């Protein structure tokens, strides 16, 4: 399978040349990275030309690189990723476009693949990425009055507001969150001198004290 995608990658490089900033195959997955200014003509070619025929856009999603690489990421903060499928050739392609700025803006591909409509709305809702010329760009998963974009890395885990139904006003109202802030801490594996000298066998009886320390 990798041989097939390596050949497909060669055809992509030959066809699009310097419009591609990266094109590689990993785990039998072809990923192509392009500049956002090239998005629409490249997508049209990938859909229409005989070598590719990616007639299906099966997903569009956002990526926030704010904390990527333990915070050492120096590239653009956001990316939009398009997953394309050719039914004719039974091959797939992952197209990635990096974005910066606030808000990040990219052209909508709904005129190329109608299926991208709700995918782009979801990406807008969760990441705050604007899809220029989208026919109906509004929230799709959160409420119309929702503040912020919950898949951004700097969005608080508890959110900004909570909602409830008020019987006196007979409507849903929003209030500041009333729970304690929660911080998502990654699990840290500590270096421990107790296990530096020997490895305890699974069947060894370490005793109550050792079991408690373990």
Tab-separated table of N, CA and C in Angstrom, residues 5-88:
chain	number	residue	atom	x	y	z
A	5	UNK	N	0.971	4.659	-2.565
A	5	UNK	CA	0.867	6.050	-2.150
A	5	UNK	C	2.144	6.840	-2.412
A	6	UNK	N	3.275	6.172	-2.423
A	6	UNK	CA	4.510	6.859	-2.829
A	6	UNK	C	4.431	7.293	-4.285
A	7	UNK	N	3.858	6.458	-5.137
A	7	UNK	CA	3.681	6.822	-6.547
A	7	UNK	C	2.650	7.951	-6.687
A	8	UNK	N	1.589	7.884	-5.880
A	8	UNK	CA	0.592	8.960	-5.907
A	8	UNK	C	1.226	10.262	-5.437
A	9	UNK	N	2.083	10.197	-4.429
A	9	UNK	CA	2.777	11.395	-3.953
A	9	UNK	C	3.649	11.989	-5.052
A	10	UNK	N	4.305	11.150	-5.838
A	10	UNK	CA	5.121	11.642	-6.955
A	10	UNK	C	4.254	12.368	-7.983
A	11	UNK	N	3.062	11.843	-8.249
A	11	UNK	CA	2.163	12.512	-9.200
A	11	UNK	C	1.682	13.852	-8.644
A	12	UNK	N	1.414	13.898	-7.353
A	12	UNK	CA	0.989	15.154	-6.726
A	12	UNK	C	2.103	16.191	-6.809
A	13	UNK	N	3.347	15.794	-6.500
A	13	UNK	CA	4.478	16.728	-6.562
A	13	UNK	C	4.680	17.234	-7.989
A	14	UNK	N	4.590	16.334	-8.958
A	14	UNK	CA	4.787	16.729	-10.356
A	14	UNK	C	3.704	17.685	-10.821
A	15	UNK	N	2.471	17.447	-10.369
A	15	UNK	CA	1.349	18.275	-10.834
A	15	UNK	C	1.345	19.660	-10.194
A	16	UNK	N	1.639	19.765	-8.896
A	16	UNK	CA	1.440	21.024	-8.189
A	16	UNK	C	2.734	21.766	-7.875
A	17	UNK	N	3.873	21.122	-7.990
A	17	UNK	CA	5.158	21.814	-7.899
A	17	UNK	C	5.336	22.623	-6.634
A	18	UNK	N	5.687	23.905	-6.819
A	18	UNK	CA	6.032	24.740	-5.661
A	18	UNK	C	4.819	25.219	-4.881
A	19	UNK	N	3.620	24.850	-5.298
A	19	UNK	CA	2.450	25.158	-4.484
A	19	UNK	C	2.359	24.240	-3.258
A	20	UNK	N	3.179	23.206	-3.254
A	20	UNK	CA	3.218	22.266	-2.132
A	20	UNK	C	4.401	22.601	-1.254
A	21	UNK	N	4.171	22.744	0.039
A	21	UNK	CA	5.277	22.964	0.967
A	21	UNK	C	5.760	21.658	1.576
A	22	UNK	N	4.930	20.621	1.550
A	22	UNK	CA	5.350	19.302	2.031
A	22	UNK	C	4.412	18.254	1.447
A	23	UNK	N	4.980	17.096	1.146
A	23	UNK	CA	4.195	15.979	0.617
A	23	UNK	C	4.897	14.700	1.058
A	24	UNK	N	4.279	13.929	1.927
A	24	UNK	CA	4.948	12.738	2.442
A	24	UNK	C	3.937	11.637	2.732
A	25	UNK	N	4.450	10.417	2.774
A	25	UNK	CA	3.640	9.241	3.087
A	25	UNK	C	4.121	8.667	4.410
A	26	UNK	N	3.195	8.471	5.319
A	26	UNK	CA	3.508	7.861	6.606
A	26	UNK	C	2.343	6.976	7.017
A	27	UNK	N	2.666	5.723	7.374
A	27	UNK	CA	1.641	4.755	7.750
A	27	UNK	C	0.566	4.629	6.657
A	28	UNK	N	1.032	4.541	5.420
A	28	UNK	CA	0.134	4.387	4.267
A	28	UNK	C	-0.885	5.523	4.178
A	29	UNK	N	-0.491	6.701	4.619
A	29	UNK	CA	-1.342	7.895	4.549
A	29	UNK	C	-0.572	9.001	3.847
A	30	UNK	N	-1.138	9.515	2.762
A	30	UNK	CA	-0.510	10.606	2.021
A	30	UNK	C	-0.999	11.932	2.585
A	31	UNK	N	-0.069	12.762	3.032
A	31	UNK	CA	-0.382	14.084	3.553
A	31	UNK	C	0.270	15.132	2.671
A	32	UNK	N	-0.515	16.108	2.257
A	32	UNK	CA	-0.035	17.198	1.411
A	32	UNK	C	-0.317	18.512	2.128
A	33	UNK	N	0.694	19.354	2.266
A	33	UNK	CA	0.554	20.655	2.920
A	33	UNK	C	0.727	21.744	1.869
A	34	UNK	N	-0.234	22.671	1.806
A	34	UNK	CA	-0.184	23.751	0.828
A	34	UNK	C	-0.457	25.075	1.529
A	35	UNK	N	-0.133	26.186	0.843
A	35	UNK	CA	-0.452	27.513	1.339
A	35	UNK	C	-1.930	27.794	1.107
A	36	UNK	N	-2.530	28.590	1.992
A	36	UNK	CA	-3.973	28.813	1.898
A	36	UNK	C	-4.365	29.542	0.617
A	37	UNK	N	-3.460	30.324	0.026
A	37	UNK	CA	-3.781	31.032	-1.212
A	37	UNK	C	-3.958	30.079	-2.392
A	38	UNK	N	-3.443	28.863	-2.261
A	38	UNK	CA	-3.541	27.874	-3.340
A	38	UNK	C	-4.699	26.904	-3.133
A	39	UNK	N	-5.447	27.065	-2.062
A	39	UNK	CA	-6.417	26.047	-1.670
A	39	UNK	C	-7.429	25.726	-2.764
A	40	UNK	N	-8.124	26.725	-3.265
A	40	UNK	CA	-9.226	26.451	-4.194
A	40	UNK	C	-8.759	25.835	-5.510
A	41	UNK	N	-7.747	26.382	-6.193
A	41	UNK	CA	-7.318	25.732	-7.440
A	41	UNK	C	-6.766	24.327	-7.227
A	42	UNK	N	-6.065	24.091	-6.131
A	42	UNK	CA	-5.549	22.744	-5.857
A	42	UNK	C	-6.702	21.779	-5.595
A	43	UNK	N	-7.688	22.212	-4.820
A	43	UNK	CA	-8.833	21.346	-4.533
A	43	UNK	C	-9.625	21.021	-5.798
A	44	UNK	N	-9.806	21.994	-6.657
A	44	UNK	CA	-10.516	21.738	-7.907
A	44	UNK	C	-9.775	20.719	-8.765
A	45	UNK	N	-8.457	20.843	-8.835
A	45	UNK	CA	-7.662	19.887	-9.602
A	45	UNK	C	-7.716	18.496	-8.985
A	46	UNK	N	-7.637	18.418	-7.667
A	46	UNK	CA	-7.709	17.119	-7.003
A	46	UNK	C	-9.064	16.453	-7.222
A	47	UNK	N	-10.096	17.240	-7.339
A	47	UNK	CA	-11.424	16.673	-7.583
A	47	UNK	C	-11.610	16.243	-9.033
A	48	UNK	N	-11.131	17.057	-9.990
A	48	UNK	CA	-11.527	16.889	-11.379
A	48	UNK	C	-10.554	16.090	-12.240
A	49	UNK	N	-9.278	16.126	-11.941
A	49	UNK	CA	-8.304	15.524	-12.854
A	49	UNK	C	-8.252	14.010	-12.699
A	50	UNK	N	-8.016	13.345	-13.827
A	50	UNK	CA	-8.157	11.887	-13.908
A	50	UNK	C	-7.230	11.134	-12.964
A	51	UNK	N	-6.033	11.658	-12.699
A	51	UNK	CA	-5.096	10.961	-11.829
A	51	UNK	C	-5.546	10.949	-10.372
A	52	UNK	N	-6.436	11.863	-10.021
A	52	UNK	CA	-6.793	12.026	-8.609
A	52	UNK	C	-8.256	11.680	-8.348
A	53	UNK	N	-9.179	12.443	-8.911
A	53	UNK	CA	-10.625	12.210	-8.792
A	53	UNK	C	-11.091	12.066	-7.334
A	54	UNK	N	-10.637	13.004	-6.515
A	54	UNK	CA	-11.101	13.035	-5.126
A	54	UNK	C	-12.465	13.725	-5.091
A	55	UNK	N	-13.471	12.968	-5.425
A	55	UNK	CA	-14.821	13.523	-5.544
A	55	UNK	C	-15.539	13.625	-4.203
A	56	UNK	N	-14.977	13.015	-3.160
A	56	UNK	CA	-15.621	13.022	-1.851
A	56	UNK	C	-14.726	13.724	-0.818
A	57	UNK	N	-15.313	14.679	-0.126
A	57	UNK	CA	-14.666	15.264	1.049
A	57	UNK	C	-15.348	14.647	2.266
A	58	UNK	N	-14.631	13.758	2.946
A	58	UNK	CA	-15.261	12.982	4.018
A	58	UNK	C	-15.120	13.636	5.382
A	59	UNK	N	-14.245	14.662	5.495
A	59	UNK	CA	-14.123	15.348	6.779
A	59	UNK	C	-13.314	16.622	6.601
A	60	UNK	N	-13.654	17.621	7.395
A	60	UNK	CA	-12.860	18.842	7.540
A	60	UNK	C	-12.751	19.101	9.037
A	61	UNK	N	-11.551	19.323	9.524
A	61	UNK	CA	-11.391	19.554	10.962
A	61	UNK	C	-10.306	20.597	11.200
A	62	UNK	N	-10.314	21.168	12.386
A	62	UNK	CA	-9.311	22.137	12.782
A	62	UNK	C	-8.291	21.519	13.725
A	63	UNK	N	-7.129	22.161	13.820
A	63	UNK	CA	-6.080	21.765	14.753
A	63	UNK	C	-5.532	23.029	15.397
A	64	UNK	N	-5.360	22.976	16.719
A	64	UNK	CA	-4.757	24.084	17.462
A	64	UNK	C	-3.393	23.617	17.971
A	65	UNK	N	-2.323	24.255	17.496
A	65	UNK	CA	-0.960	23.862	17.852
A	65	UNK	C	-0.401	24.676	19.019
A	66	UNK	N	-1.265	25.311	19.796
A	66	UNK	CA	-0.796	26.214	20.843
A	66	UNK	C	0.170	25.538	21.806
A	67	UNK	N	-0.134	24.317	22.232
A	67	UNK	CA	0.717	23.610	23.194
A	67	UNK	C	1.486	22.469	22.549
A	68	UNK	N	1.554	22.455	21.236
A	68	UNK	CA	2.205	21.347	20.538
A	68	UNK	C	3.710	21.329	20.821
A	69	UNK	N	4.260	20.119	20.988
A	69	UNK	CA	5.687	20.002	21.256
A	69	UNK	C	6.089	20.611	22.574
A	70	UNK	N	5.241	20.401	23.609
A	70	UNK	CA	5.503	20.984	24.935
A	70	UNK	C	5.634	22.502	24.892
A	71	UNK	N	4.862	23.118	23.999
A	71	UNK	CA	4.875	24.572	23.898
A	71	UNK	C	6.014	25.140	23.078
A	72	UNK	N	6.768	24.277	22.393
A	72	UNK	CA	7.923	24.736	21.610
A	72	UNK	C	7.595	24.945	20.135
A	73	UNK	N	6.330	24.801	19.771
A	73	UNK	CA	5.919	24.984	18.377
A	73	UNK	C	6.094	26.436	17.970
A	74	UNK	N	6.738	26.664	16.817
A	74	UNK	CA	7.000	28.026	16.359
A	74	UNK	C	6.267	28.363	15.063
A	75	UNK	N	5.472	27.444	14.563
A	75	UNK	CA	4.739	27.694	13.331
A	75	UNK	C	3.401	28.363	13.593
A	76	UNK	N	2.579	28.500	12.555
A	76	UNK	CA	1.238	29.070	12.734
A	76	UNK	C	0.433	28.275	13.762
A	77	UNK	N	-0.435	28.969	14.458
A	77	UNK	CA	-1.153	28.314	15.547
A	77	UNK	C	-2.184	27.309	15.050
A	78	UNK	N	-2.891	27.626	13.963
A	78	UNK	CA	-4.014	26.796	13.535
A	78	UNK	C	-3.730	26.115	12.200
A	79	UNK	N	-4.464	25.028	11.979
A	79	UNK	CA	-4.457	24.359	10.680
A	79	UNK	C	-5.858	23.839	10.405
A	80	UNK	N	-6.192	23.758	9.127
A	80	UNK	CA	-7.409	23.085	8.694
A	80	UNK	C	-6.986	21.863	7.896
A	81	UNK	N	-7.608	20.719	8.195
A	81	UNK	CA	-7.243	19.458	7.564
A	81	UNK	C	-8.458	18.914	6.809
A	82	UNK	N	-8.246	18.563	5.548
A	82	UNK	CA	-9.294	18.021	4.690
A	82	UNK	C	-8.963	16.559	4.387
A	83	UNK	N	-9.918	15.677	4.605
A	83	UNK	CA	-9.735	14.253	4.291
A	83	UNK	C	-10.546	13.945	3.031
A	84	UNK	N	-9.830	13.561	1.992
A	84	UNK	CA	-10.436	13.384	0.674
A	84	UNK	C	-10.411	11.914	0.258
A	85	UNK	N	-11.438	11.512	-0.473
A	85	UNK	CA	-11.566	10.128	-0.924
A	85	UNK	C	-11.892	10.094	-2.409
A	86	UNK	N	-11.185	9.238	-3.135
A	86	UNK	CA	-11.522	8.957	-4.530
A	86	UNK	C	-12.200	7.599	-4.589
A	87	UNK	N	-13.481	7.588	-4.898
A	87	UNK	CA	-14.201	6.330	-5.056
A	87	UNK	C	-13.717	5.604	-6.312
A	88	UNK	N	-13.402	6.366	-7.344
A	88	UNK	CA	-12.963	5.786	-8.612
A	88	UNK	C	-11.653	5.010	-8.444
